[in-house]
Amino acid sequence: MSDTTDLFRAKSDMRDAAHQKRAALSPSFRAEAALAAAETFTASVPIKSGQIVSLYWAIRDELSTEPLLVQLMDEGHQVCLPVVLGRDQPLEFRLWEAGQPLAPSGFGTLAPQAGAPVVVPDVMVLPMLGFDANGNRLGYGAGFYDRTIDQIEKPVILVGYAFSAQEVDVMPAEPHDKPLDMVVSEAGVRRFLPQEKN
């Protein structure tokens, strides 16, 4: 069996375990965690005037970004949401203006409709199944975010957004995996120095 096959199986097993762990969190805990994480984010993540923040529209049992979205927009920040264009394509980010309707954008998520301004975020908030102490992120396996980040030419702050229970001891990382700059959870913020990233 090859190292690639072993790594694929290891990640697949970790995804299954992470899904089960996240699904076991109670609805009341999820709601409280979303509020706490939003407060931590706005207090800890530097957003300069005019910068654009990309969020995700939570699906299934992901940590909800709705309290954060409301808070950022109330503070006058520009917010965009990702759109899946195709299986092997990078994500497209559409600016969301208050009052504009959202439409299905792939995998059960919502985003501004076609015709909304397409932008490149300065701060990218990423959903995930797990993370480790080195800032490695366990995604869903489709590679949308890794592919997208690889094509953005300006510096982007990568912020994982998750429940603290999603931390694992060691995350197997591949060359194409993009490590995070920080993780925000209901328990606080974890920052990863460049030399700590794999």
PDB file of N, CA, C and O in Angstrom, residues 47-105:
ATOM      1  N   ILE A  47      -9.042  43.663  11.157  1.00  0.00           N
ATOM      2  CA  ILE A  47      -9.670  43.975   9.877  1.00  0.00           C
ATOM      3  C   ILE A  47      -9.519  45.468   9.638  1.00  0.00           C
ATOM      4  O   ILE A  47     -10.069  46.280  10.384  1.00  0.00           O
ATOM      5  N   LYS A  48      -8.771  45.829   8.613  1.00  0.00           N
ATOM      6  CA  LYS A  48      -8.548  47.233   8.309  1.00  0.00           C
ATOM      7  C   LYS A  48      -9.717  47.801   7.520  1.00  0.00           C
ATOM      8  O   LYS A  48     -10.469  47.065   6.878  1.00  0.00           O
ATOM      9  N   SER A  49      -9.843  49.110   7.579  1.00  0.00           N
ATOM     10  CA  SER A  49     -10.918  49.785   6.842  1.00  0.00           C
ATOM     11  C   SER A  49     -10.807  49.452   5.358  1.00  0.00           C
ATOM     12  O   SER A  49      -9.726  49.526   4.769  1.00  0.00           O
ATOM     13  N   GLY A  50     -11.929  49.064   4.759  1.00  0.00           N
ATOM     14  CA  GLY A  50     -11.949  48.754   3.333  1.00  0.00           C
ATOM     15  C   GLY A  50     -11.641  47.309   2.999  1.00  0.00           C
ATOM     16  O   GLY A  50     -11.827  46.891   1.850  1.00  0.00           O
ATOM     17  N   GLN A  51     -11.171  46.542   3.976  1.00  0.00           N
ATOM     18  CA  GLN A  51     -10.883  45.138   3.688  1.00  0.00           C
ATOM     19  C   GLN A  51     -12.182  44.327   3.618  1.00  0.00           C
ATOM     20  O   GLN A  51     -13.197  44.684   4.207  1.00  0.00           O
ATOM     21  N   ILE A  52     -12.094  43.218   2.884  1.00  0.00           N
ATOM     22  CA  ILE A  52     -13.260  42.361   2.669  1.00  0.00           C
ATOM     23  C   ILE A  52     -13.056  41.041   3.412  1.00  0.00           C
ATOM     24  O   ILE A  52     -11.986  40.429   3.330  1.00  0.00           O
ATOM     25  N   VAL A  53     -14.088  40.614   4.123  1.00  0.00           N
ATOM     26  CA  VAL A  53     -14.046  39.361   4.881  1.00  0.00           C
ATOM     27  C   VAL A  53     -14.956  38.343   4.203  1.00  0.00           C
ATOM     28  O   VAL A  53     -16.123  38.617   3.941  1.00  0.00           O
ATOM     29  N   SER A  54     -14.416  37.176   3.906  1.00  0.00           N
ATOM     30  CA  SER A  54     -15.264  36.104   3.368  1.00  0.00           C
ATOM     31  C   SER A  54     -15.684  35.195   4.513  1.00  0.00           C
ATOM     32  O   SER A  54     -14.854  34.768   5.320  1.00  0.00           O
ATOM     33  N   LEU A  55     -16.973  34.935   4.586  1.00  0.00           N
ATOM     34  CA  LEU A  55     -17.516  33.983   5.546  1.00  0.00           C
ATOM     35  C   LEU A  55     -18.048  32.780   4.769  1.00  0.00           C
ATOM     36  O   LEU A  55     -17.923  32.721   3.544  1.00  0.00           O
ATOM     37  N   TYR A  56     -18.624  31.832   5.463  1.00  0.00           N
ATOM     38  CA  TYR A  56     -19.305  30.718   4.799  1.00  0.00           C
ATOM     39  C   TYR A  56     -20.703  30.631   5.399  1.00  0.00           C
ATOM     40  O   TYR A  56     -20.924  31.043   6.545  1.00  0.00           O
ATOM     41  N   TRP A  57     -21.647  30.138   4.651  1.00  0.00           N
ATOM     42  CA  TRP A  57     -22.993  29.908   5.165  1.00  0.00           C
ATOM     43  C   TRP A  57     -23.015  28.480   5.699  1.00  0.00           C
ATOM     44  O   TRP A  57     -22.880  27.524   4.942  1.00  0.00           O
ATOM     45  N   ALA A  58     -23.143  28.350   7.013  1.00  0.00           N
ATOM     46  CA  ALA A  58     -22.980  27.041   7.652  1.00  0.00           C
ATOM     47  C   ALA A  58     -23.979  26.012   7.138  1.00  0.00           C
ATOM     48  O   ALA A  58     -25.153  26.316   6.899  1.00  0.00           O
ATOM     49  N   ILE A  59     -23.490  24.790   6.967  1.00  0.00           N
ATOM     50  CA  ILE A  59     -24.339  23.659   6.591  1.00  0.00           C
ATOM     51  C   ILE A  59     -24.191  22.567   7.650  1.00  0.00           C
ATOM     52  O   ILE A  59     -23.197  22.519   8.384  1.00  0.00           O
ATOM     53  N   ARG A  60     -25.188  21.732   7.714  1.00  0.00           N
ATOM     54  CA  ARG A  60     -25.217  20.615   8.671  1.00  0.00           C
ATOM     55  C   ARG A  60     -24.876  21.121  10.080  1.00  0.00           C
ATOM     56  O   ARG A  60     -25.567  21.980  10.606  1.00  0.00           O
ATOM     57  N   ASP A  61     -23.807  20.611  10.666  1.00  0.00           N
ATOM     58  CA  ASP A  61     -23.486  20.944  12.058  1.00  0.00           C
ATOM     59  C   ASP A  61     -22.242  21.822  12.191  1.00  0.00           C
ATOM     60  O   ASP A  61     -21.573  21.808  13.213  1.00  0.00           O
ATOM     61  N   GLU A  62     -21.932  22.594  11.159  1.00  0.00           N
ATOM     62  CA  GLU A  62     -20.802  23.529  11.240  1.00  0.00           C
ATOM     63  C   GLU A  62     -21.102  24.637  12.246  1.00  0.00           C
ATOM     64  O   GLU A  62     -22.260  24.967  12.509  1.00  0.00           O
ATOM     65  N   LEU A  63     -20.041  25.250  12.775  1.00  0.00           N
ATOM     66  CA  LEU A  63     -20.195  26.409  13.641  1.00  0.00           C
ATOM     67  C   LEU A  63     -20.821  27.542  12.820  1.00  0.00           C
ATOM     68  O   LEU A  63     -20.286  27.939  11.786  1.00  0.00           O
ATOM     69  N   SER A  64     -21.955  28.044  13.271  1.00  0.00           N
ATOM     70  CA  SER A  64     -22.680  29.066  12.524  1.00  0.00           C
ATOM     71  C   SER A  64     -21.905  30.382  12.482  1.00  0.00           C
ATOM     72  O   SER A  64     -21.356  30.828  13.491  1.00  0.00           O
ATOM     73  N   THR A  65     -21.892  31.005  11.314  1.00  0.00           N
ATOM     74  CA  THR A  65     -21.262  32.324  11.163  1.00  0.00           C
ATOM     75  C   THR A  65     -22.293  33.445  11.184  1.00  0.00           C
ATOM     76  O   THR A  65     -21.929  34.612  11.016  1.00  0.00           O
ATOM     77  N   GLU A  66     -23.563  33.121  11.375  1.00  0.00           N
ATOM     78  CA  GLU A  66     -24.593  34.165  11.305  1.00  0.00           C
ATOM     79  C   GLU A  66     -24.391  35.290  12.322  1.00  0.00           C
ATOM     80  O   GLU A  66     -24.488  36.471  11.960  1.00  0.00           O
ATOM     81  N   PRO A  67     -24.097  34.995  13.610  1.00  0.00           N
ATOM     82  CA  PRO A  67     -23.840  36.102  14.540  1.00  0.00           C
ATOM     83  C   PRO A  67     -22.642  36.954  14.116  1.00  0.00           C
ATOM     84  O   PRO A  67     -22.653  38.182  14.258  1.00  0.00           O
ATOM     85  N   LEU A  68     -21.615  36.311  13.571  1.00  0.00           N
ATOM     86  CA  LEU A  68     -20.440  37.045  13.107  1.00  0.00           C
ATOM     87  C   LEU A  68     -20.777  37.906  11.898  1.00  0.00           C
ATOM     88  O   LEU A  68     -20.357  39.068  11.800  1.00  0.00           O
ATOM     89  N   LEU A  69     -21.556  37.372  10.980  1.00  0.00           N
ATOM     90  CA  LEU A  69     -21.954  38.109   9.786  1.00  0.00           C
ATOM     91  C   LEU A  69     -22.706  39.384  10.169  1.00  0.00           C
ATOM     92  O   LEU A  69     -22.425  40.476   9.668  1.00  0.00           O
ATOM     93  N   VAL A  70     -23.664  39.228  11.078  1.00  0.00           N
ATOM     94  CA  VAL A  70     -24.449  40.386  11.524  1.00  0.00           C
ATOM     95  C   VAL A  70     -23.548  41.421  12.191  1.00  0.00           C
ATOM     96  O   VAL A  70     -23.655  42.627  11.928  1.00  0.00           O
ATOM     97  N   GLN A  71     -22.641  40.946  13.033  1.00  0.00           N
ATOM     98  CA  GLN A  71     -21.763  41.859  13.756  1.00  0.00           C
ATOM     99  C   GLN A  71     -20.839  42.616  12.802  1.00  0.00           C
ATOM    100  O   GLN A  71     -20.652  43.833  12.925  1.00  0.00           O
ATOM    101  N   LEU A  72     -20.268  41.903  11.840  1.00  0.00           N
ATOM    102  CA  LEU A  72     -19.354  42.551  10.887  1.00  0.00           C
ATOM    103  C   LEU A  72     -20.091  43.589  10.043  1.00  0.00           C
ATOM    104  O   LEU A  72     -19.584  44.693   9.817  1.00  0.00           O
ATOM    105  N   MET A  73     -21.269  43.240   9.584  1.00  0.00           N
ATOM    106  CA  MET A  73     -22.027  44.175   8.751  1.00  0.00           C
ATOM    107  C   MET A  73     -22.514  45.371   9.564  1.00  0.00           C
ATOM    108  O   MET A  73     -22.528  46.504   9.079  1.00  0.00           O
ATOM    109  N   ASP A  74     -22.871  45.149  10.834  1.00  0.00           N
ATOM    110  CA  ASP A  74     -23.268  46.255  11.704  1.00  0.00           C
ATOM    111  C   ASP A  74     -22.102  47.226  11.923  1.00  0.00           C
ATOM    112  O   ASP A  74     -22.324  48.431  12.112  1.00  0.00           O
ATOM    113  N   GLU A  75     -20.882  46.684  11.892  1.00  0.00           N
ATOM    114  CA  GLU A  75     -19.696  47.524  12.095  1.00  0.00           C
ATOM    115  C   GLU A  75     -19.220  48.158  10.786  1.00  0.00           C
ATOM    116  O   GLU A  75     -18.202  48.857  10.775  1.00  0.00           O
ATOM    117  N   GLY A  76     -19.933  47.896   9.693  1.00  0.00           N
ATOM    118  CA  GLY A  76     -19.607  48.536   8.422  1.00  0.00           C
ATOM    119  C   GLY A  76     -18.581  47.816   7.577  1.00  0.00           C
ATOM    120  O   GLY A  76     -18.083  48.370   6.590  1.00  0.00           O
ATOM    121  N   HIS A  77     -18.250  46.568   7.927  1.00  0.00           N
ATOM    122  CA  HIS A  77     -17.277  45.811   7.130  1.00  0.00           C
ATOM    123  C   HIS A  77     -17.957  45.204   5.898  1.00  0.00           C
ATOM    124  O   HIS A  77     -19.154  44.927   5.903  1.00  0.00           O
ATOM    125  N   GLN A  78     -17.172  44.983   4.860  1.00  0.00           N
ATOM    126  CA  GLN A  78     -17.664  44.325   3.661  1.00  0.00           C
ATOM    127  C   GLN A  78     -17.543  42.810   3.831  1.00  0.00           C
ATOM    128  O   GLN A  78     -16.489  42.310   4.223  1.00  0.00           O
ATOM    129  N   VAL A  79     -18.624  42.097   3.527  1.00  0.00           N
ATOM    130  CA  VAL A  79     -18.666  40.654   3.706  1.00  0.00           C
ATOM    131  C   VAL A  79     -19.019  39.985   2.380  1.00  0.00           C
ATOM    132  O   VAL A  79     -19.896  40.446   1.652  1.00  0.00           O
ATOM    133  N   CYS A  80     -18.316  38.913   2.064  1.00  0.00           N
ATOM    134  CA  CYS A  80     -18.637  38.135   0.873  1.00  0.00           C
ATOM    135  C   CYS A  80     -18.819  36.675   1.252  1.00  0.00           C
ATOM    136  O   CYS A  80     -18.401  36.241   2.326  1.00  0.00           O
ATOM    137  N   LEU A  81     -19.471  35.927   0.367  1.00  0.00           N
ATOM    138  CA  LEU A  81     -19.707  34.502   0.574  1.00  0.00           C
ATOM    139  C   LEU A  81     -19.226  33.741  -0.663  1.00  0.00           C
ATOM    140  O   LEU A  81     -19.295  34.256  -1.785  1.00  0.00           O
ATOM    141  N   PRO A  82     -18.726  32.516  -0.463  1.00  0.00           N
ATOM    142  CA  PRO A  82     -18.197  31.737  -1.587  1.00  0.00           C
ATOM    143  C   PRO A  82     -19.277  31.052  -2.405  1.00  0.00           C
ATOM    144  O   PRO A  82     -20.329  30.689  -1.890  1.00  0.00           O
ATOM    145  N   VAL A  83     -18.977  30.883  -3.691  1.00  0.00           N
ATOM    146  CA  VAL A  83     -19.868  30.187  -4.606  1.00  0.00           C
ATOM    147  C   VAL A  83     -19.074  29.089  -5.305  1.00  0.00           C
ATOM    148  O   VAL A  83     -17.963  29.331  -5.805  1.00  0.00           O
ATOM    149  N   VAL A  84     -19.625  27.884  -5.339  1.00  0.00           N
ATOM    150  CA  VAL A  84     -18.994  26.766  -6.051  1.00  0.00           C
ATOM    151  C   VAL A  84     -19.373  26.863  -7.525  1.00  0.00           C
ATOM    152  O   VAL A  84     -20.548  26.777  -7.880  1.00  0.00           O
ATOM    153  N   LEU A  85     -18.375  27.045  -8.388  1.00  0.00           N
ATOM    154  CA  LEU A  85     -18.624  27.171  -9.834  1.00  0.00           C
ATOM    155  C   LEU A  85     -18.548  25.831 -10.557  1.00  0.00           C
ATOM    156  O   LEU A  85     -19.199  25.620 -11.566  1.00  0.00           O
ATOM    157  N   GLY A  86     -17.708  24.943 -10.041  1.00  0.00           N
ATOM    158  CA  GLY A  86     -17.530  23.639 -10.674  1.00  0.00           C
ATOM    159  C   GLY A  86     -16.603  22.783  -9.850  1.00  0.00           C
ATOM    160  O   GLY A  86     -15.868  23.287  -8.992  1.00  0.00           O
ATOM    161  N   ARG A  87     -16.607  21.501 -10.107  1.00  0.00           N
ATOM    162  CA  ARG A  87     -15.891  20.536  -9.283  1.00  0.00           C
ATOM    163  C   ARG A  87     -14.401  20.846  -9.120  1.00  0.00           C
ATOM    164  O   ARG A  87     -13.856  20.765  -8.028  1.00  0.00           O
ATOM    165  N   ASP A  88     -13.720  21.195 -10.193  1.00  0.00           N
ATOM    166  CA  ASP A  88     -12.278  21.422 -10.122  1.00  0.00           C
ATOM    167  C   ASP A  88     -11.897  22.895 -10.249  1.00  0.00           C
ATOM    168  O   ASP A  88     -10.752  23.227 -10.531  1.00  0.00           O
ATOM    169  N   GLN A  89     -12.856  23.765 -10.040  1.00  0.00           N
ATOM    170  CA  GLN A  89     -12.602  25.197 -10.166  1.00  0.00           C
ATOM    171  C   GLN A  89     -12.435  25.847  -8.797  1.00  0.00           C
ATOM    172  O   GLN A  89     -12.927  25.333  -7.787  1.00  0.00           O
ATOM    173  N   PRO A  90     -11.746  26.994  -8.750  1.00  0.00           N
ATOM    174  CA  PRO A  90     -11.666  27.729  -7.487  1.00  0.00           C
ATOM    175  C   PRO A  90     -13.017  28.340  -7.156  1.00  0.00           C
ATOM    176  O   PRO A  90     -13.894  28.457  -8.020  1.00  0.00           O
ATOM    177  N   LEU A  91     -13.187  28.720  -5.912  1.00  0.00           N
ATOM    178  CA  LEU A  91     -14.411  29.371  -5.478  1.00  0.00           C
ATOM    179  C   LEU A  91     -14.480  30.798  -6.018  1.00  0.00           C
ATOM    180  O   LEU A  91     -13.451  31.425  -6.272  1.00  0.00           O
ATOM    181  N   GLU A  92     -15.689  31.283  -6.188  1.00  0.00           N
ATOM    182  CA  GLU A  92     -15.900  32.688  -6.524  1.00  0.00           C
ATOM    183  C   GLU A  92     -16.521  33.352  -5.298  1.00  0.00           C
ATOM    184  O   GLU A  92     -17.414  32.786  -4.668  1.00  0.00           O
ATOM    185  N   PHE A  93     -16.047  34.557  -4.966  1.00  0.00           N
ATOM    186  CA  PHE A  93     -16.573  35.253  -3.795  1.00  0.00           C
ATOM    187  C   PHE A  93     -17.434  36.429  -4.246  1.00  0.00           C
ATOM    188  O   PHE A  93     -16.978  37.291  -4.995  1.00  0.00           O
ATOM    189  N   ARG A  94     -18.681  36.435  -3.765  1.00  0.00           N
ATOM    190  CA  ARG A  94     -19.614  37.500  -4.136  1.00  0.00           C
ATOM    191  C   ARG A  94     -19.933  38.362  -2.923  1.00  0.00           C
ATOM    192  O   ARG A  94     -20.256  37.844  -1.839  1.00  0.00           O
ATOM    193  N   LEU A  95     -19.846  39.656  -3.119  1.00  0.00           N
ATOM    194  CA  LEU A  95     -20.115  40.611  -2.059  1.00  0.00           C
ATOM    195  C   LEU A  95     -21.589  40.560  -1.679  1.00  0.00           C
ATOM    196  O   LEU A  95     -22.459  40.520  -2.556  1.00  0.00           O
ATOM    197  N   TRP A  96     -21.855  40.530  -0.378  1.00  0.00           N
ATOM    198  CA  TRP A  96     -23.235  40.505   0.085  1.00  0.00           C
ATOM    199  C   TRP A  96     -23.600  41.854   0.678  1.00  0.00           C
ATOM    200  O   TRP A  96     -22.961  42.314   1.630  1.00  0.00           O
ATOM    201  N   GLU A  97     -24.587  42.482   0.103  1.00  0.00           N
ATOM    202  CA  GLU A  97     -25.061  43.759   0.597  1.00  0.00           C
ATOM    203  C   GLU A  97     -26.365  43.529   1.346  1.00  0.00           C
ATOM    204  O   GLU A  97     -27.187  42.703   0.943  1.00  0.00           O
ATOM    205  N   ALA A  98     -26.546  44.240   2.442  1.00  0.00           N
ATOM    206  CA  ALA A  98     -27.722  44.060   3.297  1.00  0.00           C
ATOM    207  C   ALA A  98     -29.002  44.158   2.468  1.00  0.00           C
ATOM    208  O   ALA A  98     -29.152  45.046   1.632  1.00  0.00           O
ATOM    209  N   GLY A  99     -29.893  43.213   2.706  1.00  0.00           N
ATOM    210  CA  GLY A  99     -31.175  43.223   2.011  1.00  0.00           C
ATOM    211  C   GLY A  99     -31.188  42.447   0.714  1.00  0.00           C
ATOM    212  O   GLY A  99     -32.256  42.186   0.152  1.00  0.00           O
ATOM    213  N   GLN A 100     -30.001  42.068   0.225  1.00  0.00           N
ATOM    214  CA  GLN A 100     -29.939  41.309  -1.017  1.00  0.00           C
ATOM    215  C   GLN A 100     -30.257  39.831  -0.741  1.00  0.00           C
ATOM    216  O   GLN A 100     -29.793  39.263   0.245  1.00  0.00           O
ATOM    217  N   PRO A 101     -31.043  39.183  -1.604  1.00  0.00           N
ATOM    218  CA  PRO A 101     -31.408  37.786  -1.366  1.00  0.00           C
ATOM    219  C   PRO A 101     -30.219  36.849  -1.580  1.00  0.00           C
ATOM    220  O   PRO A 101     -29.296  37.157  -2.337  1.00  0.00           O
ATOM    221  N   LEU A 102     -30.273  35.722  -0.891  1.00  0.00           N
ATOM    222  CA  LEU A 102     -29.271  34.677  -1.074  1.00  0.00           C
ATOM    223  C   LEU A 102     -29.886  33.535  -1.863  1.00  0.00           C
ATOM    224  O   LEU A 102     -31.091  33.311  -1.828  1.00  0.00           O
ATOM    225  N   ALA A 103     -29.032  32.810  -2.582  1.00  0.00           N
ATOM    226  CA  ALA A 103     -29.495  31.695  -3.412  1.00  0.00           C
ATOM    227  C   ALA A 103     -28.576  30.492  -3.184  1.00  0.00           C
ATOM    228  O   ALA A 103     -27.439  30.647  -2.729  1.00  0.00           O
ATOM    229  N   PRO A 104     -29.046  29.280  -3.486  1.00  0.00           N
ATOM    230  CA  PRO A 104     -28.189  28.099  -3.348  1.00  0.00           C
ATOM    231  C   PRO A 104     -26.893  28.267  -4.150  1.00  0.00           C
ATOM    232  O   PRO A 104     -26.918  28.736  -5.288  1.00  0.00           O
ATOM    233  N   SER A 105     -25.757  27.883  -3.523  1.00  0.00           N
ATOM    234  CA  SER A 105     -24.474  28.068  -4.201  1.00  0.00           C
ATOM    235  C   SER A 105     -23.607  26.822  -4.161  1.00  0.00           C
ATOM    236  O   SER A 105     -22.386  26.889  -4.265  1.00  0.00           O
TER     237      SER A 105
END
